[in-house]
């Protein structure tokens, strides 16, 4: 993976790039180096129904949710936040829109590589090199503090620790799945959070308990680029535990995370900007607009992040002569290489904002009219002439007018072009697509992945997985949004009965399309929690995912 934006990148979305480069014949198998993407055919759907049905059910639950992201207490008319992005934000920031955006931006910027290596032979840790098997593979955990009795604003009266644990704790059926069965002693241990959830908990706790503003550029500037000093000061942000809930374990790639925080702080201070200022300047666009409007419109939030810092320059390089690719990119020094934007963490940053801000606006609006709210009125979110202020007012108003009516698409999120978001390619999504038969590795790549051999970032093997994953996800998304498939797989109420037809499934409105956001979560969830331990994901030490 390249760590600088290629000259050819003009702000095109990942989905558009994949369709342009690989989308001409979705009815044929397509090979990218060591991985093949078969067409999504009815026969394949039937053969892999045990996995695909789980994916479809997860998408269905998102399209037709039974509960709102902001639940309302009938007695107090106070609100309880259940959106996981907003729940990860310290309560003290919930009435400062800019602080919420800046906090989420920094969280996502260091949300990568959550697998660890622990001692496995005579107490020694043998860190694998590229091409070697990872023998000490393990998860990174955080033990949740027991309830202290302190109240938690916006969490329905529960403590902050309990609220976070409830949202992020491992499902009982998933605990110990990949790393072996938990012992009786471990089962009685405190609630454990794993991976990204563990990181979010530690970061929030650092702010709320230790009063450590780890996400503030001005605070990070105090270390003057001294990684060792910053790591020592930020110890509580990155020190978790092993699966036993007791043995201390530093978060994987702690040094790289601290270096990124310091470097991002330098970039923000030097440019006198922030995630929130970049959001306000994007005009509500995620990616560069169509050519006709490009002359006057902003370039988009994601391309702005790509240009801001090397951390967001997530591109794959695929040989043009390889089968499947129908073209390259103009303006590149190497015309025989096709540049494919993957943009995992810049898209995830946008997704976090897209999902968190509408919930925040509704929460603020609900709290401002609550007789028992700690805040009497909603402070201004942004300058009056900002598009973000108008969007906030419209979404808050729509939530207040009706919590049950079909939401208008223009009021459902922050960005006007959120449909351009693709899946955020990580470890679990390729694993889920492979289990579903939508991603096939050749013998060489299958052997490497199944044996947990460490891949080199940007290698042919890693590029095969990530680019083929984007293609497979795009094909599945197109398949799900064809009218017959949408009605049969996504628009049926589970365990419901159609009026007047005993035993027949009730039909739900078929106009709700499955988006990249829906598919991303469904594939991640199935890959993370619903596959057997024999289903391995690839391993690669990289800051990109």
Coordinates of C-alpha atoms in Angstrom, one line a residue, residues 115-381:
X115 CA -4.5 -8.6 16.8
X116 CA -1.5 -9.3 19.0
X117 CA 1.3 -11.8 19.5
X118 CA 1.7 -13.3 23.0
X119 CA 4.3 -15.7 24.6
X120 CA 3.7 -19.2 23.4
X121 CA 7.0 -21.0 23.9
X122 CA 8.8 -21.0 27.3
X123 CA 7.4 -17.6 28.0
X124 CA 9.1 -16.0 25.1
X125 CA 7.3 -14.0 22.4
X126 CA 8.6 -14.8 18.9
X127 CA 7.4 -11.9 16.7
X128 CA 6.8 -13.2 13.3
X129 CA 8.5 -11.7 10.3
X130 CA 6.9 -11.4 6.9
X131 CA 6.5 -14.8 5.4
X132 CA 6.6 -16.6 8.7
X133 CA 3.6 -18.1 10.6
X134 CA 2.2 -16.1 13.5
X135 CA 2.3 -18.7 16.3
X136 CA 1.4 -16.4 19.2
X137 CA -1.8 -14.9 17.6
X138 CA -4.1 -13.5 20.2
X139 CA -6.7 -10.8 20.8
X140 CA -6.2 -7.5 22.7
X141 CA -8.7 -6.9 25.5
X142 CA -9.7 -4.4 28.1
X143 CA -11.4 -5.3 31.4
X144 CA -14.3 -3.0 32.2
X145 CA -14.3 -1.3 35.5
X146 CA -17.1 -2.4 37.9
X147 CA -20.0 0.0 38.3
X148 CA -19.2 2.9 40.6
X149 CA -22.7 4.2 41.1
X150 CA -21.9 7.5 39.2
X151 CA -24.7 8.7 36.9
X152 CA -24.2 8.8 33.2
X153 CA -25.9 11.6 31.2
X154 CA -27.6 10.1 28.2
X155 CA -27.2 6.5 29.2
X156 CA -30.6 5.9 30.8
X157 CA -29.3 6.1 34.3
X158 CA -26.6 3.5 33.9
X159 CA -22.9 4.1 34.7
X160 CA -20.6 5.0 31.8
X161 CA -18.7 1.7 32.2
X162 CA -21.9 -0.4 32.2
X163 CA -23.2 1.5 29.2
X164 CA -20.1 1.0 27.2
X165 CA -19.8 -2.7 28.3
X166 CA -23.4 -3.3 27.3
X167 CA -22.8 -1.9 23.8
X168 CA -19.4 -3.4 23.0
X169 CA -19.1 -6.6 25.0
X170 CA -18.5 -9.8 23.1
X171 CA -21.7 -11.8 22.4
X172 CA -21.7 -14.9 24.6
X173 CA -21.6 -17.2 21.6
X174 CA -18.5 -15.5 20.3
X175 CA -16.3 -15.3 23.3
X176 CA -13.3 -17.5 23.0
X177 CA -14.3 -18.7 19.5
X178 CA -11.0 -17.9 17.8
X179 CA -8.7 -18.3 20.7
X180 CA -10.1 -21.5 22.4
X181 CA -12.7 -22.1 25.0
X182 CA -12.5 -19.9 28.1
X183 CA -11.7 -21.6 31.4
X184 CA -14.0 -21.5 34.4
X185 CA -11.8 -18.8 36.0
X186 CA -11.7 -16.7 32.9
X187 CA -15.5 -17.0 32.5
X188 CA -15.8 -15.5 36.0
X189 CA -13.5 -12.6 35.2
X190 CA -14.7 -9.0 34.7
X191 CA -16.5 -8.1 31.5
X192 CA -14.0 -8.0 28.6
X193 CA -14.0 -5.9 25.5
X194 CA -11.9 -6.9 22.6
X195 CA -10.1 -5.2 19.7
X196 CA -11.6 -2.0 18.5
X197 CA -14.1 -2.0 21.3
X198 CA -11.4 -2.3 23.9
X199 CA -9.5 0.6 22.3
X200 CA -12.6 2.8 22.3
X201 CA -13.3 2.0 26.0
X202 CA -9.7 2.8 27.1
X203 CA -9.7 6.0 25.1
X204 CA -13.0 7.2 26.6
X205 CA -11.9 6.2 30.1
X206 CA -8.7 8.1 29.7
X207 CA -10.7 11.3 29.2
X208 CA -13.4 10.7 31.8
X209 CA -11.4 9.1 34.6
X210 CA -7.9 10.4 34.0
X211 CA -8.8 13.8 32.5
X212 CA -6.3 13.1 29.7
X213 CA -7.2 15.0 26.5
X214 CA -5.3 12.6 24.3
X215 CA -7.2 13.7 21.2
X216 CA -6.4 17.4 21.3
X217 CA -3.7 18.6 19.0
X218 CA -2.6 21.4 21.4
X219 CA -2.1 18.8 24.1
X220 CA -0.2 16.5 21.8
X221 CA 2.0 19.3 20.7
X222 CA 3.5 19.5 24.1
X223 CA 5.6 16.4 23.4
X224 CA 7.4 18.0 20.5
X225 CA 7.4 14.8 18.6
X226 CA 8.9 12.7 21.4
X227 CA 7.2 9.4 20.9
X228 CA 8.6 7.8 24.1
X229 CA 7.5 10.7 26.3
X230 CA 4.0 10.7 24.7
X231 CA 3.7 6.9 25.1
X232 CA 4.5 7.2 28.8
X233 CA 2.0 10.0 29.3
X234 CA -0.7 8.1 27.3
X235 CA -0.1 4.8 29.0
X236 CA -3.7 4.5 30.2
X237 CA -4.9 4.8 26.6
X238 CA -3.1 1.8 25.3
X239 CA -2.4 -0.6 28.2
X240 CA -5.0 -3.4 28.2
X241 CA -4.8 -7.1 29.0
X242 CA -4.8 -10.6 27.6
X243 CA -7.9 -12.8 27.4
X244 CA -7.6 -13.8 31.0
X245 CA -8.5 -10.2 32.0
X246 CA -5.4 -9.9 34.2
X247 CA -2.2 -10.2 32.3
X248 CA -1.1 -6.8 31.1
X249 CA -0.8 -6.4 27.3
X250 CA 0.1 -3.2 25.4
X251 CA -2.2 -2.5 22.5
X252 CA -0.7 -3.8 19.3
X253 CA 1.2 -1.2 17.3
X254 CA 1.1 1.3 20.3
X255 CA 4.2 3.1 19.0
X256 CA 2.7 3.5 15.5
X257 CA -0.5 4.8 17.1
X258 CA 1.3 7.4 19.2
X259 CA 3.4 8.5 16.2
X260 CA 0.2 9.0 14.2
X261 CA -1.4 11.1 16.9
X262 CA 1.7 13.3 17.1
X263 CA 2.0 13.6 13.3
X264 CA -1.7 14.4 12.9
X265 CA -1.5 17.0 15.6
X266 CA 1.4 18.6 13.8
X267 CA -0.6 18.6 10.5
X268 CA -3.7 20.2 12.1
X269 CA -1.8 22.9 13.9
X270 CA 0.4 23.7 10.8
X271 CA -2.7 24.1 8.6
X272 CA -4.8 25.7 11.4
X273 CA -7.6 23.2 10.8
X274 CA -9.4 20.3 12.4
X275 CA -11.7 17.4 11.4
X276 CA -14.6 19.7 12.2
X277 CA -13.3 22.5 10.0
X278 CA -12.7 20.1 7.2
X279 CA -16.3 18.8 7.6
X280 CA -17.8 22.3 7.4
X281 CA -15.7 23.1 4.3
X282 CA -16.8 20.0 2.4
X283 CA -20.3 21.4 1.7
X284 CA -21.9 18.0 2.6
X285 CA -20.0 16.0 -0.1
X286 CA -17.9 12.9 0.7
X287 CA -16.2 12.7 -2.7
X288 CA -15.5 15.0 -5.6
X289 CA -18.8 15.8 -7.5
X290 CA -19.5 15.0 -11.1
X291 CA -17.4 16.8 -13.7
X292 CA -20.2 19.2 -14.5
X293 CA -20.3 20.6 -10.9
X294 CA -16.6 20.1 -10.1
X295 CA -15.6 23.6 -11.0
X296 CA -17.5 25.3 -8.2
X297 CA -18.2 22.6 -5.7
X298 CA -15.9 21.5 -2.8
X299 CA -13.7 18.5 -3.4
X300 CA -15.3 16.3 -0.8
X301 CA -14.5 15.3 2.8
X302 CA -12.6 12.0 2.0
X303 CA -10.3 13.5 -0.6
X304 CA -9.5 16.3 1.8
X305 CA -8.4 13.7 4.4
X306 CA -6.3 12.0 1.7
X307 CA -4.5 15.2 1.0
X308 CA -4.2 16.1 4.7
X309 CA -2.0 13.3 5.9
X310 CA -0.3 10.1 4.7
X311 CA -2.3 8.1 7.2
X312 CA -5.3 8.3 4.7
X313 CA -3.4 7.6 1.5
X314 CA -4.7 4.0 1.2
X315 CA -4.2 2.9 -2.4
X316 CA -3.5 -0.5 -4.0
X317 CA -1.3 -0.9 -7.1
X318 CA -2.4 -3.6 -9.5
X319 CA -0.6 -4.5 -12.7
X320 CA -2.7 -3.4 -15.7
X321 CA -1.8 -6.5 -17.7
X322 CA -3.4 -8.6 -15.0
X323 CA -6.7 -10.2 -16.0
X324 CA -9.9 -8.3 -15.2
X325 CA -8.7 -4.7 -15.1
X326 CA -10.1 -2.8 -18.0
X327 CA -8.0 0.3 -17.7
X328 CA -5.5 2.3 -15.8
X329 CA -5.2 5.9 -14.5
X330 CA -3.9 8.8 -16.4
X331 CA -1.2 11.0 -15.0
X332 CA 0.8 8.2 -13.4
X333 CA 4.5 7.7 -13.8
X334 CA 4.0 4.0 -14.2
X335 CA 1.3 3.5 -16.8
X336 CA 1.4 -0.3 -16.5
X337 CA 0.1 0.0 -12.9
X338 CA -3.6 0.5 -12.0
X339 CA -4.1 2.7 -8.9
X340 CA -7.1 1.5 -6.9
X341 CA -8.3 3.6 -4.0
X342 CA -9.2 1.5 -1.0
X343 CA -9.4 4.4 1.6
X344 CA -10.5 2.3 4.5
X345 CA -10.0 4.7 7.4
X346 CA -10.9 7.9 5.6
X347 CA -14.2 6.3 4.6
X348 CA -14.6 4.9 8.2
X349 CA -14.1 8.5 9.5
X350 CA -16.9 9.7 7.2
X351 CA -19.1 6.8 8.2
X352 CA -18.6 7.5 11.9
X353 CA -19.7 11.1 11.3
X354 CA -22.5 10.1 9.1
X355 CA -24.0 7.9 11.7
X356 CA -23.1 9.8 14.9
X357 CA -24.1 13.4 14.1
X358 CA -27.8 12.8 13.3
X359 CA -28.1 10.9 16.6
X360 CA -26.3 13.7 18.4
X361 CA -28.6 16.3 16.9
X362 CA -31.7 14.4 17.9
X363 CA -30.2 13.7 21.4
X364 CA -29.4 17.4 21.9
X365 CA -32.9 18.4 20.7
X366 CA -34.6 15.9 23.0
X367 CA -32.4 16.9 26.0
X368 CA -33.0 20.6 25.4
X369 CA -36.8 20.1 26.0
X370 CA -36.5 17.6 28.8
X371 CA -37.6 19.0 32.2
X372 CA -34.9 17.0 33.9
X373 CA -32.1 17.7 31.5
X374 CA -28.9 19.1 32.8
X375 CA -28.8 21.5 29.9
X376 CA -31.6 24.0 29.4
X377 CA -31.0 24.8 25.7
X378 CA -29.1 23.6 22.7
X379 CA -26.0 25.6 22.0
X380 CA -25.3 26.6 18.4
X381 CA -23.6 23.8 16.4

